[in-house]
Coordinates of C-alpha atoms in Angstrom, one line a residue:
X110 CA 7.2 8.2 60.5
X111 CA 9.5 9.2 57.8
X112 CA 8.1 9.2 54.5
X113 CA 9.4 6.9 51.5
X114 CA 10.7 9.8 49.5
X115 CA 12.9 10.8 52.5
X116 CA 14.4 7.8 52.4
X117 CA 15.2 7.3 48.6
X118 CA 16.3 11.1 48.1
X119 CA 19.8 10.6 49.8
X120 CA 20.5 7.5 47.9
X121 CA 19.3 8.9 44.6
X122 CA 21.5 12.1 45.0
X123 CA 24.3 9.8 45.1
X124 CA 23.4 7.7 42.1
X125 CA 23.3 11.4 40.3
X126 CA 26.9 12.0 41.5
X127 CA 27.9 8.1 40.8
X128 CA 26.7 9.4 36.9
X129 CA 28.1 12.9 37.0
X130 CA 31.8 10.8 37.7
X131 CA 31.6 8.5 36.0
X132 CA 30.9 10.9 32.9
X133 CA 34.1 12.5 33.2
X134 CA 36.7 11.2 31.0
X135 CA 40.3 10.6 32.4
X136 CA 42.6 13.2 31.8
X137 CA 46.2 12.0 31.2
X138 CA 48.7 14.8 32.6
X139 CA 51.1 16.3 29.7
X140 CA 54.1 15.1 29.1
X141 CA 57.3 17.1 30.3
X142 CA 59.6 17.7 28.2
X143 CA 63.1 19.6 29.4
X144 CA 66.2 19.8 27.5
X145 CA 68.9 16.8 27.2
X146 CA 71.5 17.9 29.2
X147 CA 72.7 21.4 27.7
X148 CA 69.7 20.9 25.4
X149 CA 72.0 21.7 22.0
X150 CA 73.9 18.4 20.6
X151 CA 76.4 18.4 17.3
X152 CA 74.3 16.5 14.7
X153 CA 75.2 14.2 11.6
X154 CA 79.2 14.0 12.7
X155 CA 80.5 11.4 10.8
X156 CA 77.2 11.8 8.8
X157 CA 75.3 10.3 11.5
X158 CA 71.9 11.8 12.7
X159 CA 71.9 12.4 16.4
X160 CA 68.4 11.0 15.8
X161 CA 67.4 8.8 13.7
X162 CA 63.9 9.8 12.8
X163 CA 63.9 12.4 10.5
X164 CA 60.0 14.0 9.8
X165 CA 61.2 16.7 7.6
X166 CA 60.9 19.9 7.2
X167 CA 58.5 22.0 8.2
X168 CA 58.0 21.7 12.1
X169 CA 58.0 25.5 13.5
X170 CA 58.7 25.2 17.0
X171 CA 60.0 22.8 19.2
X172 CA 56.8 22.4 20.8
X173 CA 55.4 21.2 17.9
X174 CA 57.7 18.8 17.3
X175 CA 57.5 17.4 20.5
X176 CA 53.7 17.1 20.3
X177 CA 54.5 15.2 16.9
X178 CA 57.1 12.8 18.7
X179 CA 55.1 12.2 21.5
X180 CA 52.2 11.0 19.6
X181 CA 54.3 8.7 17.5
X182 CA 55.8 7.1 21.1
X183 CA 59.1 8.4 21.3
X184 CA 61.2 9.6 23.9
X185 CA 63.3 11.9 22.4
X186 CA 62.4 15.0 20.2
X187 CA 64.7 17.5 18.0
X188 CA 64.9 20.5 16.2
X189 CA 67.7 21.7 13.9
X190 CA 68.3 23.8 10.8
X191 CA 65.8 26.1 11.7
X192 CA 62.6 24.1 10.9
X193 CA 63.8 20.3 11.0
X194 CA 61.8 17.1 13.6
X195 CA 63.6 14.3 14.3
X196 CA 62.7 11.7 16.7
X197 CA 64.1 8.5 19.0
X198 CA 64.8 7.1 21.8
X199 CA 68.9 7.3 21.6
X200 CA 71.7 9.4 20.8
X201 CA 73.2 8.2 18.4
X202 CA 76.5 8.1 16.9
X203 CA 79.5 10.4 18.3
X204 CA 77.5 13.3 18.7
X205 CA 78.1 15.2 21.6
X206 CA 76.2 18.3 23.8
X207 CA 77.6 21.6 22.0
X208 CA 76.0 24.7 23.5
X209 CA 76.9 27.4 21.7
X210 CA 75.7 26.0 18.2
X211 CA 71.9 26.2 18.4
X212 CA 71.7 29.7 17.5
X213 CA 69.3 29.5 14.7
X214 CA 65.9 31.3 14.9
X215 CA 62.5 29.0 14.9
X216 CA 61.3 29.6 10.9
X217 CA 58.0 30.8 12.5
X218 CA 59.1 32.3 15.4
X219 CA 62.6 34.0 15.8
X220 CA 62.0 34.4 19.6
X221 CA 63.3 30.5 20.1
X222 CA 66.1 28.7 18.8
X223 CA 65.3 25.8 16.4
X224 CA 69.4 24.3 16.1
X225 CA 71.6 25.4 14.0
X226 CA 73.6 23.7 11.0
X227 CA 74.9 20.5 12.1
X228 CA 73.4 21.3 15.4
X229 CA 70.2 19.9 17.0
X230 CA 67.9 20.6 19.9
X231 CA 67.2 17.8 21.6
X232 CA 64.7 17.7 24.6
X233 CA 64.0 14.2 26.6
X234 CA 60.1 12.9 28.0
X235 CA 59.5 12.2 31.4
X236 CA 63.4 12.2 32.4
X237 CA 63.8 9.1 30.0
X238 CA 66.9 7.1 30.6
X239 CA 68.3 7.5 27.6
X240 CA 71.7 6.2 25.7
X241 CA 74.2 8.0 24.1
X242 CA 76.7 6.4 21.3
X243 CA 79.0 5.7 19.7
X244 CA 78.0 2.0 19.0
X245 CA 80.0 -0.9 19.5
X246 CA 79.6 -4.9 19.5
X247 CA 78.3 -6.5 22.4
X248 CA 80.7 -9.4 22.3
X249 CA 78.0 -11.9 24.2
X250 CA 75.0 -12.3 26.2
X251 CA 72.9 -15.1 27.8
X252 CA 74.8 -17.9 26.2
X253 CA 75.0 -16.8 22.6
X254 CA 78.4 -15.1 21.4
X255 CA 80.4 -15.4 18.2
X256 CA 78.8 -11.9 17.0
X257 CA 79.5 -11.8 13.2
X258 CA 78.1 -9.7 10.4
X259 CA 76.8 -11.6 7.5
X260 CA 74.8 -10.5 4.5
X261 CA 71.2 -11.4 4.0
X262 CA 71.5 -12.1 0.5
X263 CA 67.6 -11.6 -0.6
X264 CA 67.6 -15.2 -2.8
X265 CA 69.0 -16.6 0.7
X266 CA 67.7 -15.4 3.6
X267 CA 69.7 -15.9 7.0
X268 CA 67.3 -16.1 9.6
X269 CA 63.5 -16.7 8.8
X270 CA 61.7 -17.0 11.9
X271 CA 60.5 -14.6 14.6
X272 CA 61.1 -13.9 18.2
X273 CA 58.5 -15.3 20.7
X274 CA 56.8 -11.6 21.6
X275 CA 57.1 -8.7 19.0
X276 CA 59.8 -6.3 20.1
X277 CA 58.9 -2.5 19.5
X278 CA 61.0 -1.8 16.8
X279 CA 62.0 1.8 17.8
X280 CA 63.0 -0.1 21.2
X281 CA 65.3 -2.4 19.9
X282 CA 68.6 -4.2 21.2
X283 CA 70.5 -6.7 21.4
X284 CA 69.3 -8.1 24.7
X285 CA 66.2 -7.7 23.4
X286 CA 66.4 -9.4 20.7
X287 CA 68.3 -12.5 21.9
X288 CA 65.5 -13.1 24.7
X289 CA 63.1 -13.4 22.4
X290 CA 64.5 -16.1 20.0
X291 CA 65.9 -17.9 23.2
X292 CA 62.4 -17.9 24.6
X293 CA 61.0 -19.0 21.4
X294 CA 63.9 -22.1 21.5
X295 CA 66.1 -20.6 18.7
X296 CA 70.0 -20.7 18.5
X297 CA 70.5 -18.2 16.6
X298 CA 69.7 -14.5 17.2
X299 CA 70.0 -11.4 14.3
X300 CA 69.2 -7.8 14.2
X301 CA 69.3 -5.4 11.1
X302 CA 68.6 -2.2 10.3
X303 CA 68.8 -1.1 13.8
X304 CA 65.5 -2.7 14.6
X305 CA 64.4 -5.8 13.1
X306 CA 64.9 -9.3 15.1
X307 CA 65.1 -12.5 13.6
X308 CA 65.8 -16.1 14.7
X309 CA 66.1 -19.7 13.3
X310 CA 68.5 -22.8 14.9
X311 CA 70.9 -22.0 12.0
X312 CA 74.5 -21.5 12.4
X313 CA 77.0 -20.1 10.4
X314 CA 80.4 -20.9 10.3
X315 CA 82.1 -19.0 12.7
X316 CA 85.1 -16.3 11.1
X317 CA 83.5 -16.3 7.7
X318 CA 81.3 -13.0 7.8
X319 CA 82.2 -9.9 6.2
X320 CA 83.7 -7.2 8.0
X321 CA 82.4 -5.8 11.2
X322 CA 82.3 -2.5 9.9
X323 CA 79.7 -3.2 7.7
X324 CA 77.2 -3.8 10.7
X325 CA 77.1 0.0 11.7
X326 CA 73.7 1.1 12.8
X327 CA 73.2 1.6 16.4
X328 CA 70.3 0.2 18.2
X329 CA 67.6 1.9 18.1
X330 CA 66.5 1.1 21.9
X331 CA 70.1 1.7 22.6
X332 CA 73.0 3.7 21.4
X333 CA 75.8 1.6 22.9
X334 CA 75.0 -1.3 20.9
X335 CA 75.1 -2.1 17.1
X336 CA 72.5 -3.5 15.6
X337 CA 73.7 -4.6 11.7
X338 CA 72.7 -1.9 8.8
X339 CA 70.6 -2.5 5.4
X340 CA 70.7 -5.9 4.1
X341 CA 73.5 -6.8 6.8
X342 CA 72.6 -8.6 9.9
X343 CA 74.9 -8.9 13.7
X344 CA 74.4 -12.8 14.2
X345 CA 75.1 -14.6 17.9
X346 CA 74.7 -18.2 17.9
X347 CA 74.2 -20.3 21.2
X348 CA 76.2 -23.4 20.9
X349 CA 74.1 -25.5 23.8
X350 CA 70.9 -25.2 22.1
X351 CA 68.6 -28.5 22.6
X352 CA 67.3 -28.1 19.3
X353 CA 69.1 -29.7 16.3
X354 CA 70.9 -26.8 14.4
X355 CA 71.4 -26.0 10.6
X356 CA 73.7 -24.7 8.4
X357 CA 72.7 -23.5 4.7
X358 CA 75.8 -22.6 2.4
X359 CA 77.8 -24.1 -0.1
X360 CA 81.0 -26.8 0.2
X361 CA 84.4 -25.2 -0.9
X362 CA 87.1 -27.3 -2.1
X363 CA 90.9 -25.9 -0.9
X364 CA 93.9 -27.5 -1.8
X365 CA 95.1 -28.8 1.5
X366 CA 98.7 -27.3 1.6
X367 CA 98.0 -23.8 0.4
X368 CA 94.2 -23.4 1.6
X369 CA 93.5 -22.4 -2.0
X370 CA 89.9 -22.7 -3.5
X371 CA 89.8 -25.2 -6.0
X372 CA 85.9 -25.6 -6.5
X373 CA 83.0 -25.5 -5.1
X374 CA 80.6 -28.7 -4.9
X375 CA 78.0 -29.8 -7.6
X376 CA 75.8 -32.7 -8.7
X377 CA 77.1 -33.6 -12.2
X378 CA 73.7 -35.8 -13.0
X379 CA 75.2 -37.5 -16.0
X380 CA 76.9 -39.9 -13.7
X381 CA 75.5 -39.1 -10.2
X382 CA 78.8 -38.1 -8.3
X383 CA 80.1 -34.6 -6.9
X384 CA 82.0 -32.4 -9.3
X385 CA 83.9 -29.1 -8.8
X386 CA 82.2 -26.2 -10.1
X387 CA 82.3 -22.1 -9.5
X388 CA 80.5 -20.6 -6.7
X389 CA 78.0 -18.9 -9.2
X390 CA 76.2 -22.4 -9.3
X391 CA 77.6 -24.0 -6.3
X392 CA 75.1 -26.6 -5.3
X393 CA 73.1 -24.9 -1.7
X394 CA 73.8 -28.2 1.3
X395 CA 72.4 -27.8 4.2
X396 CA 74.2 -29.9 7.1
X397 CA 72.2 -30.6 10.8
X398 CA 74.0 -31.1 13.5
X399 CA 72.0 -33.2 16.7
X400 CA 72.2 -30.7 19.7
X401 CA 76.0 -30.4 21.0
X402 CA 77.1 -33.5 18.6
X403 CA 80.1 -32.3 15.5
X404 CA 80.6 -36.0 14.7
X405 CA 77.6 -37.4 13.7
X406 CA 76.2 -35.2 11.2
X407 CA 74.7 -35.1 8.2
X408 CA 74.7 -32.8 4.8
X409 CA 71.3 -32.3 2.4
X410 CA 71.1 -31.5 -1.0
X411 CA 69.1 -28.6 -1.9
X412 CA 68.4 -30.3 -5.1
X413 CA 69.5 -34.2 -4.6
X414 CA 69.5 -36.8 -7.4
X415 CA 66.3 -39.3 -7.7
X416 CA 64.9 -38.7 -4.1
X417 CA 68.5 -38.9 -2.4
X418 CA 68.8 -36.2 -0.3
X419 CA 72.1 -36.6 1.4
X420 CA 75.4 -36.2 0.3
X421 CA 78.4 -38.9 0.9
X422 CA 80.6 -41.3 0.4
X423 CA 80.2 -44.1 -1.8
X424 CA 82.3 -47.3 -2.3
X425 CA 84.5 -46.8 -5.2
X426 CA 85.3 -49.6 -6.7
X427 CA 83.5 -53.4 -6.7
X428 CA 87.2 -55.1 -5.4
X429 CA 86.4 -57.8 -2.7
X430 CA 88.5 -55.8 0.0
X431 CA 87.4 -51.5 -1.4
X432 CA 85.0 -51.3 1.2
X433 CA 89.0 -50.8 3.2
X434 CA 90.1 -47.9 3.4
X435 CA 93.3 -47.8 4.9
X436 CA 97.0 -46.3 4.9
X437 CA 98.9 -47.8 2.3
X438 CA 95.7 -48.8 0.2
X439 CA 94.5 -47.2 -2.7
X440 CA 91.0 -47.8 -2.7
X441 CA 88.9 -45.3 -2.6
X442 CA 85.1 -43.6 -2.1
X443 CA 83.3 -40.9 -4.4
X444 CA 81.0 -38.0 -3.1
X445 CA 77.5 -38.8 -4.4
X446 CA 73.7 -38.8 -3.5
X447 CA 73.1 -41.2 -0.8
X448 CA 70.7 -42.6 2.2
X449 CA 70.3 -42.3 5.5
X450 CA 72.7 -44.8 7.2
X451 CA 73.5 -44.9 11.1
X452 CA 76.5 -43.3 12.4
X453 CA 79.6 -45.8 14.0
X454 CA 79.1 -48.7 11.8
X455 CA 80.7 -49.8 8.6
X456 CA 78.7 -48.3 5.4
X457 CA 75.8 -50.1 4.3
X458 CA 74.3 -51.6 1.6
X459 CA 71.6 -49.2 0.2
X460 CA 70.5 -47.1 -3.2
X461 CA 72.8 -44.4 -3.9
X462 CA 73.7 -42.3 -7.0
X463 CA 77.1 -43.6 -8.1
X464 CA 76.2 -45.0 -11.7
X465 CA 78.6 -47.6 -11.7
X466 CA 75.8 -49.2 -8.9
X467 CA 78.3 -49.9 -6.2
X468 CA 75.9 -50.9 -3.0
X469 CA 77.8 -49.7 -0.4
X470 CA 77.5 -46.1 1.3
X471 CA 77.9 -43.7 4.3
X472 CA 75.5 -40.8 5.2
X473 CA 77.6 -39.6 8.3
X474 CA 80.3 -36.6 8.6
X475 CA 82.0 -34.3 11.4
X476 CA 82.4 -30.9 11.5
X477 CA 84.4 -27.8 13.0
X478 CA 82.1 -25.4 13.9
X479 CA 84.9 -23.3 14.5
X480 CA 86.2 -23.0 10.8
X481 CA 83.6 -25.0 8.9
X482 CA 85.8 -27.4 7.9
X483 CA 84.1 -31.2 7.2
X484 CA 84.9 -34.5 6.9
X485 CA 83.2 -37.7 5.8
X486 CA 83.1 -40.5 8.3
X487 CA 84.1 -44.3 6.4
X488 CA 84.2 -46.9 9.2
X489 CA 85.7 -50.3 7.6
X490 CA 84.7 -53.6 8.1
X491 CA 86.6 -54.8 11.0
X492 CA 85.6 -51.6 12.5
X493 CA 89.0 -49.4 12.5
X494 CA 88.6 -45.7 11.3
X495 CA 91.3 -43.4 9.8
X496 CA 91.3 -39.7 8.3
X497 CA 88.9 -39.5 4.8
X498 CA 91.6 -37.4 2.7
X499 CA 89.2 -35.5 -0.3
X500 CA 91.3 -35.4 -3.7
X501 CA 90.9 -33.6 -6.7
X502 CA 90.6 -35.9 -9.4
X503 CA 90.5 -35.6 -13.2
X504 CA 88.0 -33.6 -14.8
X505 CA 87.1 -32.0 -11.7
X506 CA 86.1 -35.2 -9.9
X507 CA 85.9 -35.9 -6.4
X508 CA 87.4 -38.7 -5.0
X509 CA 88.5 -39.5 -0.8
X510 CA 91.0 -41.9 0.1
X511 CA 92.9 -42.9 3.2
X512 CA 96.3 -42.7 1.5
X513 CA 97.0 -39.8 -1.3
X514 CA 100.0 -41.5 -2.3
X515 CA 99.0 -44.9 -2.7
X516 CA 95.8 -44.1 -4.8
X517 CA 98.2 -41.6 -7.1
X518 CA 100.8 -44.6 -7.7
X519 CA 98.2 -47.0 -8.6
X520 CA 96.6 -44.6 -11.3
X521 CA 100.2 -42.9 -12.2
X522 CA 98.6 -39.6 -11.2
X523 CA 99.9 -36.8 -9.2
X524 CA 96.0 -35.2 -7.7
X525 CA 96.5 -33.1 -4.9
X526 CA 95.1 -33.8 -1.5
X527 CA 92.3 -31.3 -1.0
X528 CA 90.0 -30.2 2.0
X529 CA 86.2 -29.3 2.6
X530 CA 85.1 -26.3 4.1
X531 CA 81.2 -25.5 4.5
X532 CA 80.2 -21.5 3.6
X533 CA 77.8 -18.9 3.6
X534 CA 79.3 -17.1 1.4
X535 CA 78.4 -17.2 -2.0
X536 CA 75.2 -17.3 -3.6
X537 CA 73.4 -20.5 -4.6
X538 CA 71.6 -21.6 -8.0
X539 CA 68.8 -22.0 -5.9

């Protein structure tokens, strides 16, 4: 008969080895590192690094700076000048493979080459699939288009919310980025810097950023693409959203012959009506638009007058028949602080801001998302509609009539017919 200890031996040998294993920490293998293509690259051409991840001076070998790369997470490591890291994950700008540039001896060991002037080593992890530049703008993806560069004006931010996940900012693009604000229901997607994504259901008016060529920095997840630059963000707006969409900017005032700017809107609070001002004080509106609806919007006041947040048209004039606006009338409606009224039915009786205490009021406009370009919507009495013509009255007044002519002749004047146009552009008081 076999004794006890015979028969616990085997199983406590194992339980030895099961501890001996299990003591042995995982060993990740190194990372391999060979050179990018011809390994030597022309750097800063058009003063733009080949990477963009400078650590300085200081790295003696490119082993060493590859160690230092890898450890920071990048795919991509660099020498140059002798003694000079850099890391990322792309090639950037027009920099090209140059191999007979990279002649410059390690500083702490001549025996390898460390890059040259305007020349860079450049060695690639694990067979990475990296880009190479020069940038350009990707015109659209997944339903947003209408890429734009805009300033992020730090008193008025653009975008002010984030994308659903965090996106690795050293992995950045444009794909990326747009995912992530559509996932988390946004219209609008932005990326600065090269690697910060940001998101809100904002839109701006479409052809009223600054030039493209201000939004210059390449992606930092991929060469290809641009990605804005300090301060300046690439914007793409999806037009189908299901979310409401705002706008935040400023209304301009254009003569509506010569498309000159007249004025910008303001609250004059003496008398509770719209004035023309300069854009340095311009009053900050902010219109919503319902999901895939231009004609029944409405504008807010950044400010507003006595708890009247929206901005529109007020009747003019206590006449029996002023609530009609109409061709060959002179009757008209002033810009003011108003309610909220429904849109496709005549203005209502309700508080608004005009001081002369005239009841009668619209809250509703339309809008071209295409230029920016708004209108107030005045529906009369027995229901008929025409075109709300703005006009620039004396001292810098607002008034909007159906007929330019008629309301001149009355008042022996000679205003000029004006237009609205809603902008980003200038700064806000606010």
């Amino acid at each position: 008969m076999r004794s006890l200890l015979s028969l616990v031996a085997p199983f406590t040998g194992a339980l030895t080895l099961a501890r001996f294993v299990a003591a042995v920490p995982f060993q990740p293998r190194d990372s391999i590192w060979t050179p990018a293509q011809s390994g030597c690259w022309t750097d800063n051409v058009g003063g733009q690094p080949a990477l963009y991840h400078s650590l300085g001076d200081g790295w003696t070998s490119p082993a060493k700076c590859q160690s230092r790369c890898d450890a920071l997470g990048y795919n991509l490591a660099g020498v140059g000048s002798g003694s000079i890291c850099s890391c990322g994950n792309t090639i950037f700008g027009s920099n090209t493979p140059s191999s007979s540039n990279c002649t410059m001896p390690c500083s702490a060991d001549a025996s390898q080459t460390c890059g040259g002037p305007n020349a860079i080593q450049i060695y690639v992890k694990d067979n990475y699939p990296y880009t190479v530049g020069p940038a350009s703008v990707l015109d659209s993806y997944n339903g947003y288009s209408n890429a734009e560069c805009w300033e992020n004006d730090p008193n008025n931010v653009l975008l002010r919310k984030d994308p659903a996940s965090p996106i690795p900012s050293d992995l950045m693009t444009v794909q990326k980025c747009i995912d992530g604000c559509a996932a988390a229901g946004f219209s609008t997607a932005g990326i600065r810097v090269g690697r910060e994504c940001t998101c809100d259901n904002v839109i701006l008016p479409v052809g009223q950023g600054i030039n493209m060529k201000k939004c210059n920095t390449p992606c930092t997840g991929d060469a290809t693409q641009i990605c804005g630059n300090s301060f300046r963000n690439i914007v793409y707006h999806n037009f189908n959203t299901p979310n409401p969409i705002t706008y935040p900017g400023v209304i301009q005032v254009l003569d509506a012959k010569t498309d000159e700017i007249l004025g910008y809107f303001d609250y004059f609070t003496a008398s509770g009506i719209v004035r023309l001002t300069s854009p340095f004080v311009a009053e900050m509106f902010t219109v919503t638009v319902p999901a895939g609806v231009t004609s029944q919007i409405e504008i807010t006041s950044t400010h507003g007058i006595d708890g009247l947040p929206f901005l529109g048209l007020i009747q003019g004039t206590s006449d029996a028949d002023s609530q009609q606006l109409e061709v060959g009338s002179w009757h008209y409606a002033v810009f003011g602080g108003t309610s909220h009224t429904a849109a496709g039915v005549p203005p209502q009786p309700g508080r608004n801001s005009y001081y002369w205490s005239q009841k009668f009021e619209t809250s509703i406009w339309t809008i071209n998302t295409a230029t920016g370009d708004i209108s107030g919507v005045w529906v009369n009495p027995d229901n008929t509609t025409v075109p709300i013509i703005p006009v620039r009255w004396q001292n810098s007044a607002m008034r909007a009539t159906a007929d330019v002519d008629a309301l001149n002749a009355h008042y022996s004047t000679n205003f000029p017919a004006a237009k609205l146009r809603f902008t980003s552009k200038f700064r806000s008081k606010s």
